[in-house]
Coordinates of C-alpha atoms in Angstrom, one line a residue:
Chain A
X1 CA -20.1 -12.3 19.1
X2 CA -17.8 -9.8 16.7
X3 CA -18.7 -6.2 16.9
X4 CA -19.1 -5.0 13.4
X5 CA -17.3 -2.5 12.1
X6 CA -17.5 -0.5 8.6
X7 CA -15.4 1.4 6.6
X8 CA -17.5 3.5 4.0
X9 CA -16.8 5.9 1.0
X10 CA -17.9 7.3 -2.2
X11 CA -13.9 6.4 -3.4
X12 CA -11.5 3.4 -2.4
X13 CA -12.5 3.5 1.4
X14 CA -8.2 3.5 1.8
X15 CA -8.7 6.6 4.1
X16 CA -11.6 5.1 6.7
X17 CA -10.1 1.5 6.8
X18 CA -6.5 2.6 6.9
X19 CA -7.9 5.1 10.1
X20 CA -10.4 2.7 11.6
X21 CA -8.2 0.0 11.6
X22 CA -5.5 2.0 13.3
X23 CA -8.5 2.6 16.2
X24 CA -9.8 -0.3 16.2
X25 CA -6.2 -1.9 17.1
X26 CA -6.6 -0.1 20.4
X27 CA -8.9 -2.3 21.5
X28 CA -7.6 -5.5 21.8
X29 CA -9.8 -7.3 24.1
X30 CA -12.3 -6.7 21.7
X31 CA -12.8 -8.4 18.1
X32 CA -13.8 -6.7 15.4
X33 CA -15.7 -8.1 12.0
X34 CA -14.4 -5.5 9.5
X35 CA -16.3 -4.8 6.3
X36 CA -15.1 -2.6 3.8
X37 CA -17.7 -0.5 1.8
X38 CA -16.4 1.1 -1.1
X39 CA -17.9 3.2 -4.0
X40 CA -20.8 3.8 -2.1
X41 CA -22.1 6.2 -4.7
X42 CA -25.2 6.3 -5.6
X43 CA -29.0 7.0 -3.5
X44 CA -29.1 3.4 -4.0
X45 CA -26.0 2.2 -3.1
X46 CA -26.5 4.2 0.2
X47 CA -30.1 2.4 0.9
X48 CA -28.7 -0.7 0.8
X49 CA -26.1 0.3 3.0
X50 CA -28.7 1.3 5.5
X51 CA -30.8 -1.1 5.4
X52 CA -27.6 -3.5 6.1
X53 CA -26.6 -1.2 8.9
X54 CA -29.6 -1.6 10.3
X55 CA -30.0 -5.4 10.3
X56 CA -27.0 -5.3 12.3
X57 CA -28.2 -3.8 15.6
X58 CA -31.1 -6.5 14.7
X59 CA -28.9 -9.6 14.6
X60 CA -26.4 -8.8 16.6
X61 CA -27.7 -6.9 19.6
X62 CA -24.4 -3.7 19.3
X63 CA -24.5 -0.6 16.6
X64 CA -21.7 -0.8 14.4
X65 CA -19.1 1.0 14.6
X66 CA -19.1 3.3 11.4
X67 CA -16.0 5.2 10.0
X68 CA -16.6 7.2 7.0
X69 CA -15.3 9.3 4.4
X70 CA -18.3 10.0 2.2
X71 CA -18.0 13.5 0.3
X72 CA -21.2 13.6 -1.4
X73 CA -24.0 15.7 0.8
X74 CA -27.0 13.4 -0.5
X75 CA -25.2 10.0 0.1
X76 CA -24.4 11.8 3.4
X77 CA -27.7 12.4 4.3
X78 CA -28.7 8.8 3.5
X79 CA -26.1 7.0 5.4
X80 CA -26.7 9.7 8.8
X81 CA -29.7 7.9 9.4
X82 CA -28.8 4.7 10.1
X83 CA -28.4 3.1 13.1
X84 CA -24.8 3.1 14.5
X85 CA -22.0 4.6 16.2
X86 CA -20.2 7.0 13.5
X87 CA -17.2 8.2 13.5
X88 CA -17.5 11.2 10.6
X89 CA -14.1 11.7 9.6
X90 CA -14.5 14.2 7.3
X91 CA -16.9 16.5 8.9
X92 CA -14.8 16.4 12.0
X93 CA -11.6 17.4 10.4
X94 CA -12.5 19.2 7.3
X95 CA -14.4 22.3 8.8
X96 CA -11.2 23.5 11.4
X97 CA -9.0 23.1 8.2
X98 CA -11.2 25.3 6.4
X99 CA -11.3 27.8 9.1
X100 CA -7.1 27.7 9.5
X101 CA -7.2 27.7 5.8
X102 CA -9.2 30.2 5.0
X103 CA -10.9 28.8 2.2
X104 CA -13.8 26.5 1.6
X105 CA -12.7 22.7 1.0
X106 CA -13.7 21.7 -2.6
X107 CA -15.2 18.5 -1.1
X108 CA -14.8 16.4 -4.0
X109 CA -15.0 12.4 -4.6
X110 CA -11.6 10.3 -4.3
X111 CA -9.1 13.3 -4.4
X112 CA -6.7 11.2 -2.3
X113 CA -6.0 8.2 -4.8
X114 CA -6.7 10.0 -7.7
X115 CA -5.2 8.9 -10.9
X116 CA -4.9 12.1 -12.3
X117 CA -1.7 13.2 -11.1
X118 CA 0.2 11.3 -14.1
X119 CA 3.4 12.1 -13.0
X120 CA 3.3 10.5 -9.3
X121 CA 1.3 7.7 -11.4
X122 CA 4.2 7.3 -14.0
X123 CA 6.9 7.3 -11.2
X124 CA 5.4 4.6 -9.3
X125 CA 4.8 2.3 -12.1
X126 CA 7.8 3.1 -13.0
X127 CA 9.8 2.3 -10.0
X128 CA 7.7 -1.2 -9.7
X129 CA 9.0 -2.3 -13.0
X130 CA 12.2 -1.0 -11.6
X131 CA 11.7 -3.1 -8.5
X132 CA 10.9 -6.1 -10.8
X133 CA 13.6 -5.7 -13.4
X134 CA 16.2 -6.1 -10.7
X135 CA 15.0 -8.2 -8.0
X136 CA 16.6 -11.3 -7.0
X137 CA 18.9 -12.9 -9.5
X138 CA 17.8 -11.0 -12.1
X139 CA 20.3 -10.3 -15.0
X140 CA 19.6 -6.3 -15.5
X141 CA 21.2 -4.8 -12.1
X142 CA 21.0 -1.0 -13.3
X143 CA 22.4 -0.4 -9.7
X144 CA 23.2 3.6 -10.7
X145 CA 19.3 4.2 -10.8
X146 CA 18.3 2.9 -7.3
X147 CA 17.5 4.6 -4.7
X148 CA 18.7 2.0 -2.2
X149 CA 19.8 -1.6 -3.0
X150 CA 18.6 -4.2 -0.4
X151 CA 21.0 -6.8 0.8
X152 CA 20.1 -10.1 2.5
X153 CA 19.7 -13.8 3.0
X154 CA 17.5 -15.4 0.5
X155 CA 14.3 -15.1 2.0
X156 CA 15.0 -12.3 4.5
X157 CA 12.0 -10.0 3.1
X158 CA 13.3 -8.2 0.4
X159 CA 11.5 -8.5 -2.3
X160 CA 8.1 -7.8 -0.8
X161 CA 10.2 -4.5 0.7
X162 CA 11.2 -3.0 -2.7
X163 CA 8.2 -3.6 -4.3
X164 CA 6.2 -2.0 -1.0
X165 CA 8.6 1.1 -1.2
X166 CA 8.0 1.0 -5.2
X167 CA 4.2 1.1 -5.0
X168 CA 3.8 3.1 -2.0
X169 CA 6.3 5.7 -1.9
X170 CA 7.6 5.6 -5.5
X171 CA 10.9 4.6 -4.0
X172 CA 13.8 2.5 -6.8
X173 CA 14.5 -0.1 -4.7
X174 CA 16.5 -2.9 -6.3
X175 CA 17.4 -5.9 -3.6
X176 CA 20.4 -8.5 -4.2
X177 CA 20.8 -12.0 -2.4
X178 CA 24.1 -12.4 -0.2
X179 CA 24.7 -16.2 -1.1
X180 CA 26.6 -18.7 1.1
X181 CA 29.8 -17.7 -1.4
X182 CA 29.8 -13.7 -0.8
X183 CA 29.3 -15.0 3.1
X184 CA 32.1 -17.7 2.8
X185 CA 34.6 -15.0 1.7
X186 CA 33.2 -12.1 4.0
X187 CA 33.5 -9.3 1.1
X188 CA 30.9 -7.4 -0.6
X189 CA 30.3 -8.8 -4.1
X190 CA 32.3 -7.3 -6.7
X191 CA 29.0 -5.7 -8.3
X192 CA 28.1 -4.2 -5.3
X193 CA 31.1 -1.9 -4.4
X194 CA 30.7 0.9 -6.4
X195 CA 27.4 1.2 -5.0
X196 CA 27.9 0.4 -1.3
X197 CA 26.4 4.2 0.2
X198 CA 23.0 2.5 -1.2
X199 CA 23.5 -0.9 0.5
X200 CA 20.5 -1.2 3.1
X201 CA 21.1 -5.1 5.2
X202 CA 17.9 -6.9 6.1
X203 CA 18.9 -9.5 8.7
X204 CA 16.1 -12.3 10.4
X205 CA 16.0 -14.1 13.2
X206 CA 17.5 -17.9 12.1
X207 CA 14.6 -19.6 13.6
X208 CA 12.2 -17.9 12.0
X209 CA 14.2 -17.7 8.9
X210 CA 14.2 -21.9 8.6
X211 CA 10.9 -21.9 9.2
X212 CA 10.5 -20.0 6.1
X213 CA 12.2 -21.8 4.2
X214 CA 10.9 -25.1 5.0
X215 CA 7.9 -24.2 3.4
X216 CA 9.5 -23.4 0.2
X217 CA 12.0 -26.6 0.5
X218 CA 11.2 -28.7 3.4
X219 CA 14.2 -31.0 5.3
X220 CA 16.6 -29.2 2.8
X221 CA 20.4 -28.2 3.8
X222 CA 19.1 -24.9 2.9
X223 CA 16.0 -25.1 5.5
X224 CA 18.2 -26.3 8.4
X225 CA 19.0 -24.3 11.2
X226 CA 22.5 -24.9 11.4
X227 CA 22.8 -23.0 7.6
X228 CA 20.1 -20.0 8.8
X229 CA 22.2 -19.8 12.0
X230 CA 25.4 -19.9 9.5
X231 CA 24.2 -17.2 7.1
X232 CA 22.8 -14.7 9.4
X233 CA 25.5 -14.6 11.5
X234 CA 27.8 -13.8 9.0
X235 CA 25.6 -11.8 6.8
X236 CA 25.6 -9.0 10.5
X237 CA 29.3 -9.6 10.6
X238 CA 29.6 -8.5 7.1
X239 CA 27.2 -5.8 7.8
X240 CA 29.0 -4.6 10.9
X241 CA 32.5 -4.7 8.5
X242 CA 31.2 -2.9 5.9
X243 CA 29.7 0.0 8.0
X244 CA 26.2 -1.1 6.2
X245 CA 23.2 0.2 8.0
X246 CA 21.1 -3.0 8.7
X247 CA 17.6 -3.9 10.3
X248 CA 16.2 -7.4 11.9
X249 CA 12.5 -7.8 9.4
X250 CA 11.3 -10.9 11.9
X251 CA 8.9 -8.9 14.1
X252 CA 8.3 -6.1 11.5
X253 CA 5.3 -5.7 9.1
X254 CA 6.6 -4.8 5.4
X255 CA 5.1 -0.8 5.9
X256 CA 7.5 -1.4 9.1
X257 CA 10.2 -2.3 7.8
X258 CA 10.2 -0.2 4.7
X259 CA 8.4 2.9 6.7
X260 CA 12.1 2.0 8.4
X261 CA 14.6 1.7 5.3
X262 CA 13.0 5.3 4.1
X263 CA 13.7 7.2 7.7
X264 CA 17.5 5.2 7.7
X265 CA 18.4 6.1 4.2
X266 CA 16.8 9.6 4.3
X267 CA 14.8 9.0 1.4
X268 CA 12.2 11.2 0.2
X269 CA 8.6 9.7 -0.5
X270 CA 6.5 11.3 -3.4
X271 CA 3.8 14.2 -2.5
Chain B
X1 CA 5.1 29.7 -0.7
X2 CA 3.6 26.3 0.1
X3 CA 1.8 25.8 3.2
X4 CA 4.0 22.8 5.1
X5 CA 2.0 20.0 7.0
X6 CA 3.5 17.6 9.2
X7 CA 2.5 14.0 9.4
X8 CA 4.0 12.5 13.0
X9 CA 4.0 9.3 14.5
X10 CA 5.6 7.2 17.5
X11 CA 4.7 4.5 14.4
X12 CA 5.2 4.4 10.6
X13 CA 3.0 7.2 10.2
X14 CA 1.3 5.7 7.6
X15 CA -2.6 6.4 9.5
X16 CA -1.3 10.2 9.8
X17 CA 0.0 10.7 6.0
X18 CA -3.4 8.7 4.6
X19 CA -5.8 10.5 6.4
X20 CA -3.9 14.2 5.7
X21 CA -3.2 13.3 2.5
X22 CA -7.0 12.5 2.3
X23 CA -8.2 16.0 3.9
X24 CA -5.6 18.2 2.3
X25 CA -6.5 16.8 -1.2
X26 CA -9.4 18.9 -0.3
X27 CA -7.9 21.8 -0.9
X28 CA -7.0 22.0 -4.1
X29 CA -5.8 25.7 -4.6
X30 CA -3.5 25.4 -2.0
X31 CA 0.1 24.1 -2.2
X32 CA 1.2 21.8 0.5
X33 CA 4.6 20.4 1.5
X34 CA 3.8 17.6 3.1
X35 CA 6.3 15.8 5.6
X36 CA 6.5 12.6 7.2
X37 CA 8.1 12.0 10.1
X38 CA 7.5 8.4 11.7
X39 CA 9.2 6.8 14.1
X40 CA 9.5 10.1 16.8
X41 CA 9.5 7.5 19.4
X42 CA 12.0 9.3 22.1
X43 CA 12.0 12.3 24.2
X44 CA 15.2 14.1 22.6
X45 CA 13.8 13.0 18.7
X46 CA 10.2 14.9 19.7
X47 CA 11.7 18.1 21.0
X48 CA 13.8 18.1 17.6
X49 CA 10.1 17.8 15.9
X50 CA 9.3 20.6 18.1
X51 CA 12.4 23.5 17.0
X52 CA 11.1 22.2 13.2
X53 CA 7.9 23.2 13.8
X54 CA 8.0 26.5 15.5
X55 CA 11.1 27.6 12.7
X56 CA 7.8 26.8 10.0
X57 CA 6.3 29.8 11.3
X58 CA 9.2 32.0 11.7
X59 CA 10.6 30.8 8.0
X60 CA 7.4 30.8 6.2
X61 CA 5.1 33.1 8.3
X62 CA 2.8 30.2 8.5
X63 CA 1.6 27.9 11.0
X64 CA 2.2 23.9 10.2
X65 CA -0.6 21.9 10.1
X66 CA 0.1 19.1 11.9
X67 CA -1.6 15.6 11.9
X68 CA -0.6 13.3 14.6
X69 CA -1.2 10.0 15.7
X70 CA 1.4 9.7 18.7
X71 CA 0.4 7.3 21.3
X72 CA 2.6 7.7 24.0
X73 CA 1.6 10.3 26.6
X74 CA 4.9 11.9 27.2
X75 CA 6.0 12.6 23.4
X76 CA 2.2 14.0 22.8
X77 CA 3.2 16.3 25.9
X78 CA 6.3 17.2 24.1
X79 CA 4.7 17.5 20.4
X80 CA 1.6 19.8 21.4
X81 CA 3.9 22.2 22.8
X82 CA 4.7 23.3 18.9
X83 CA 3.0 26.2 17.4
X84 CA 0.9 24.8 14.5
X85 CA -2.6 23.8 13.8
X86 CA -3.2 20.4 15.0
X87 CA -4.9 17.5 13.8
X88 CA -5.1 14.7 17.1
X89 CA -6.5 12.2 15.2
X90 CA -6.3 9.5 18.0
X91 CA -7.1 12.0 21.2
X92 CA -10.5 13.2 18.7
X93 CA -11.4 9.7 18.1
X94 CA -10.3 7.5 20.8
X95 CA -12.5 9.1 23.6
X96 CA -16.0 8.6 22.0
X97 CA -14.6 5.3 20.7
X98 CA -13.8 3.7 24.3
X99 CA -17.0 5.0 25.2
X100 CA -19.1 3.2 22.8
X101 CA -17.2 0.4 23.2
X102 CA -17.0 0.8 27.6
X103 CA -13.2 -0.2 27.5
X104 CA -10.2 1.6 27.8
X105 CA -8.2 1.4 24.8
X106 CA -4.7 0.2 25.6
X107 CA -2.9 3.2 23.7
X108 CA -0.1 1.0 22.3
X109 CA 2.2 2.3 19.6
X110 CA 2.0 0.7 16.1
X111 CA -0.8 -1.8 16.5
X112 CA -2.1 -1.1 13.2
X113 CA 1.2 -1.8 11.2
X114 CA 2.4 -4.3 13.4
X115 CA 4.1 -7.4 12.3
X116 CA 2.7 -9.5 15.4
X117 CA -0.1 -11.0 13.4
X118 CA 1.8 -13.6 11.5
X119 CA -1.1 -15.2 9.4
X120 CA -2.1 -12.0 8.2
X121 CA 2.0 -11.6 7.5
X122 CA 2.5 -15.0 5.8
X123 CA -0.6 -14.9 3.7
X124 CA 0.3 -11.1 2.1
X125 CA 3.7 -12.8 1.6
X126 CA 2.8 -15.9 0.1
X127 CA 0.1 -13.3 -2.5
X128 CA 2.9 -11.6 -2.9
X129 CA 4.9 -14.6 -4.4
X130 CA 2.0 -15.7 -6.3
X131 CA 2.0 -12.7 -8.3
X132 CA 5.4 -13.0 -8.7
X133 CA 5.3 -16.1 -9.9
X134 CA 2.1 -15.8 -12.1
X135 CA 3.0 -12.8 -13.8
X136 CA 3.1 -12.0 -17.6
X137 CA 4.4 -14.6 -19.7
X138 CA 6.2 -16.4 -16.6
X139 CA 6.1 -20.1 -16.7
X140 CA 4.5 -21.1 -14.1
X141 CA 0.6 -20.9 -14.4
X142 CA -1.2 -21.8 -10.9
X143 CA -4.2 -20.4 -12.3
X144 CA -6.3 -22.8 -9.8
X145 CA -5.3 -21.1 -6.9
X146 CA -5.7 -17.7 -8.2
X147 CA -8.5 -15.3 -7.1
X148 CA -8.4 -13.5 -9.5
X149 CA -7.2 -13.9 -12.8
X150 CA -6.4 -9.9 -14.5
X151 CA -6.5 -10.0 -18.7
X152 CA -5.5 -7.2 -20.6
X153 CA -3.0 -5.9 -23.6
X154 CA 0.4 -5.5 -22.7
X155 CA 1.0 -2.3 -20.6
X156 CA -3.1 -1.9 -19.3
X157 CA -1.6 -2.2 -15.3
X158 CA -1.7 -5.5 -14.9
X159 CA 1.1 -6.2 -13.1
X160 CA 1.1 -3.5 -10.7
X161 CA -2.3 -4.2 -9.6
X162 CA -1.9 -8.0 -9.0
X163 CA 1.2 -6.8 -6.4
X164 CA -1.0 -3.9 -5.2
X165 CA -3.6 -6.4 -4.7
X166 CA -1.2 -9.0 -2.9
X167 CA 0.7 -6.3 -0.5
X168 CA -2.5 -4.8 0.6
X169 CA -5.1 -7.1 0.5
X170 CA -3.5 -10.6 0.6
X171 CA -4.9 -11.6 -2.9
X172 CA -3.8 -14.3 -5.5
X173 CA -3.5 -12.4 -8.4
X174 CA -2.1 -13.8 -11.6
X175 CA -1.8 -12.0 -15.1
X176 CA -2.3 -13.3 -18.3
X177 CA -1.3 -10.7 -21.1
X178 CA -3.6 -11.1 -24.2
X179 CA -1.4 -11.0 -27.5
X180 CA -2.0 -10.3 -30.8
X181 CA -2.7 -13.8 -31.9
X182 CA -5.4 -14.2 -29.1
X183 CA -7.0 -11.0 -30.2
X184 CA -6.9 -11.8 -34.0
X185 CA -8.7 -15.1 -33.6
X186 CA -10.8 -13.7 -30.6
X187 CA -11.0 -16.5 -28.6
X188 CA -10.1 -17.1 -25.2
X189 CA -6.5 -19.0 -24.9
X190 CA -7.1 -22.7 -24.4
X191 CA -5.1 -22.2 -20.8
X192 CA -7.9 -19.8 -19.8
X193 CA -10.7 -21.4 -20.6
X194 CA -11.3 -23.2 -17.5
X195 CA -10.8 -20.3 -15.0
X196 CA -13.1 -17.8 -17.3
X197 CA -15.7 -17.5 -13.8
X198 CA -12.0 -15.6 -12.1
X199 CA -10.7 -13.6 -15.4
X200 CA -11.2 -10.2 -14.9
X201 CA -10.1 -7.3 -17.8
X202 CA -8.3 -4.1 -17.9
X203 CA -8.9 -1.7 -20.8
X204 CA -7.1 1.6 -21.5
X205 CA -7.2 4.8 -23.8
X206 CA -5.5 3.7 -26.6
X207 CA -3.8 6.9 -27.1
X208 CA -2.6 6.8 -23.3
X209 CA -1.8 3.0 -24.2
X210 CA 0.7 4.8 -27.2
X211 CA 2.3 6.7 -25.0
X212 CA 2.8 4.1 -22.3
X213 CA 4.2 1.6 -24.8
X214 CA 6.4 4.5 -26.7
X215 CA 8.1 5.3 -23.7
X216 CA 9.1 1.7 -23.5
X217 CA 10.1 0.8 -27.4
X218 CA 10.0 4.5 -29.2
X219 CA 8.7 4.3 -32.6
X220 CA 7.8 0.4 -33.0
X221 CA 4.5 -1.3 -34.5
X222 CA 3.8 -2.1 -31.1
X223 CA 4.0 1.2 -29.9
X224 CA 2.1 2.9 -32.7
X225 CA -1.5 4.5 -32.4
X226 CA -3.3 2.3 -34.9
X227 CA -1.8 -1.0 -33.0
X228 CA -3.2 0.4 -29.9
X229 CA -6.5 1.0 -31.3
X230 CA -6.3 -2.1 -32.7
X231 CA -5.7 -4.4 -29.6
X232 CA -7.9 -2.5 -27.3
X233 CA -10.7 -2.6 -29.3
X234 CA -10.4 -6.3 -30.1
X235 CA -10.0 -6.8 -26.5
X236 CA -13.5 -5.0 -25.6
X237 CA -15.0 -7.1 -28.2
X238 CA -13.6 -10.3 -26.7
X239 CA -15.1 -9.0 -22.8
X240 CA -18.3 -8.3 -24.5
X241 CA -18.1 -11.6 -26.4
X242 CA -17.0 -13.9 -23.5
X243 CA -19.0 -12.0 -21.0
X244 CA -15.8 -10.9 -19.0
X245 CA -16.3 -7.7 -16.5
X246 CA -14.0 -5.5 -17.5
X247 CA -12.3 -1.5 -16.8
X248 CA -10.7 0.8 -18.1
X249 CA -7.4 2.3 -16.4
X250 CA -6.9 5.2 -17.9
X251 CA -7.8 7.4 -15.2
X252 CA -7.6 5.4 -12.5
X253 CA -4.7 4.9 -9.9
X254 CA -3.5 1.7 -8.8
X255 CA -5.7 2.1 -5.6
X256 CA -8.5 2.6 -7.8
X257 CA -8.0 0.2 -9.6
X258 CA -7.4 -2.5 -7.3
X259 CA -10.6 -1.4 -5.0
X260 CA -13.1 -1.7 -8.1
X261 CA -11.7 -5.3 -8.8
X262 CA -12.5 -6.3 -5.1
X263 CA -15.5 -5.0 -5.3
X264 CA -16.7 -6.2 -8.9
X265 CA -15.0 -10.0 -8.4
X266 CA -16.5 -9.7 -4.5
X267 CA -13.3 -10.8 -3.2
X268 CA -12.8 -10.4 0.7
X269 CA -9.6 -8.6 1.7
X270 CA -7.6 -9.8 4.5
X271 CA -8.3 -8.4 8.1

C-alpha cells in the first residue's frame, strides 16, 4: 500500500509540491501516491479537504503526509484539524524571517507566481516565442538576440532545453541542429561563427540516442547505431576543436541540464 | 540597499529558489537580490560560497538570508560556517519526516530533479513534442490524443501554457487559435466539434489583448481596441453558447494559468 501524500494551497500548490517532492525523494524505499491540492480557497473547499484527509487514515491504515502552503488564517484553521502528519511550511519559516526582518510578513494568497509583475511576465513570453521562432530548422535565426544558442545532434534535447530556460528563467535560448554535413566537414556552420561565445554543445550517449530515434523513425539509417555512434563522436570532436563548452543530457533531467547551461554560460535568471 | 538572499544547492537549486522565492514574496516592502547558486557540490566551490557570504555583511551591513537544501554532510559543514540567517530547509524537515515515516532518509543529492526516472523523462518529452506539433495553425491536428484542447483569440497564452503544461506536468496540450471567421459565424470549427468534452478557453482584457497584439504588428486592424473588443467578446459568447469552461489570463501567470486548467479539466499531472 502507497503512503499518501498531499501538497495543498490557496495558490498553484508549485511551492509544497516542488518542496515535498524534493523530501519525499529521500525516501526511496518508500512509495509515495502524490496528490496535488490546489486553490483550496474557500471554508468549503477546505471541508472537503478534511473530510478526504480523513478517509485516508480510514482506508489506508497511515496519516498522510501533508505539506502545505495555505496563507489564509480560516482555511488554516480548517485544514489543522485533520488527521495527518503536516509539514506547515509557512508557519515554520515565515515567523524567524519576520523576526530577522523586522517586519510583519503580509501573508498574502499566491505572491510567488503572481501574474502581476508584467515585466517578468512579458520577458518570459517573450523569450518562449523567442525559443519557438528559432528552434530547429526554423528560417528566422535572430542569433544577435540570444542569450545562448544550443548546438547538437538532432534529438540530443534541445528543444525541450530552450524552451525550459525560456519559461523558467526567461532565458533567449535559440538551439541549431549540427547535421551529418557540418560533422562531415568538421567546421562550425557558416551562420554560426559570428556567434560562437554563445555556442552551448549538448552531446548523448549513442545508445540512448538510437533508441530515441527509433521511436520517431524506426530501422532508419538515421536510427542505427553505427550513425548515432558517427555523429556524436564527431559532434565532441568538433566541440573539443572549437573550444565549445559542452554537456552529455543522457542521465540529466531538462531543469538539470538547463539548471547546468545557466551556471556554464553565467547567465542571469529573472528575480 | 536591497537585502541579498542566497538560494544554495549540491543540486539545481530549484527546491531552494521556489520555496524562498515563495516566503520572500512575503515581504513585499522589502527589496531582495536574490541569488542562485546550484551545483556547490565540492569542498573548494562551498568555501568560495562561504568568503561571498560573509563580504554581504561587510558590503551591505546586512546579514544574507540564506535558504539551503545541501545534502551532503561535509559541504553543509562548510556552508553553515557563513554568517547569514539560515533557512535548512532539508535539516528542519527531514528529521520529523524520517520519523513519521520510521526510515532513515538516504540524503542523496538531486533526487528530486533527477533524470533517472526515464518514463517520467520520455512522457514530459513526448508532451513536449505534442505541443509542438499541435500548436497554432500547425498542420498537424492529433486532436485525439490531446488532453486538453486550449481555444482562444490569437495572443490569449495559448501557446505558452500548452508547453508550460507539457514541461511540468507531462500534458498533451494542443492549441486551436479561434479566428475571425469562426467568431463571426459563432460556431465551433467543424475540426473541433468532435473533441468539444477536451476544449478548454482562454479569455483576456481586451485592452491588455491591444497591447499584446500592438507590440507585435503596431498600428494594424488586428491590433486595434475595437478588434479586441470584438473578438473577445464574441469568444465569451461562443463559451457561453457551446458550454466551454473558460478563463481569463489577464492577471494570471503562466503557473496560474496552467494550475486552474488542471484543476477545472481534472487532469492528473505526472508523478
Amino acid at each position: 500500500m502507497k503512503r499518501k501524500a498531499f501538497f495543498i494551497s490557496d495558490g498553484t500548490g508549485i511551492t509544497a509540491e516542488t518542496l515535498g517532492h524534493s523530501l519525499l525523494s529521500q525516501f526511496e524505499s518508500i512509495e509515495f501516491e502524490q496528490v496535488t491540492l490546489p486553490y483550496i480557497d474557500t471554508n468549503e473547499k477546505a471541508e472537503e479537504v478534511v473530510r478526504k484527509l480523513n478517509n485516508v487514515v480510514k482506508t489506508t491504515g497511515a496519516s498522510p503526509i501533508i505539506f502545505d502552503t495555505i496563507v489564509n488564517q480560516n482555511i488554516r484553521d480548517i485544514i489543522s484539524k485533520a488527521d495527518g502528519f503536516k509539514v506547515d511550511i509557512f508557519s515554520t519559516f515565515l515567523s524567524p524571517l519576520e523576526k530577522e526582518l523586522n517586519i510583519h510578513s503580509s501573508y498574502t494568497v499566491g505572491k510567488s507566481h503572481a501574474g502581476g509583475d508584467n515585466e517578468i511576465y512579458k520577458a518570459r513570453i517573450d523569450a518562449v516565442n523567442y525559443a519557438l521562432d528559432n528552434d530547429d530548422g526554423s528560417k528566422v535565426k535572430h542569433f544577435d538576440q540570444a542569450d545562448v544558442i544550443l548546438v547538437g545532434v538532432s534529438r540530443s534535447g534541445k528543444t525541450p532545453t530552450c524552451l525550459y530556460m525560456a519559461l523558467q528563467f526567461g532565458i533567449k535560448a535559440a538551439n541549431y541542429p549540427l547535421t551529418e554535413e557540418d560533422l562531415g566537414s568538421l567546421m562550425l556552420p557558416e551562420v554560426l561563427k559570428p556567434y560562437k561565445s554563445k555556442l552551448f554543445g549538448l552531446t548523448i550517449d549513442p545508445e540512448r540516442l538510437s533508441a530515441i530515434r527509433n521511436e520517431r523513425k524506426s530501422n532508419s539509417r538515421y536510427a542505427s547505431l553505427n550513425q548515432c555512434y558517427y555523429e556524436t563522436e564527431e559532434v565532441e570532436f568538433l566541440y573539443r576543436q572549437e573550444n565549445i563548452s559542452f554537456l552529455s543530457t543522457t542521465d540529466l533531467s531538462i531543469e538539470e541540464i538547463s539548471t547546468r547551461i545557466m551556471l556554464d554560460a553565467d547567465l542571469q535568471r529573472l528575480t
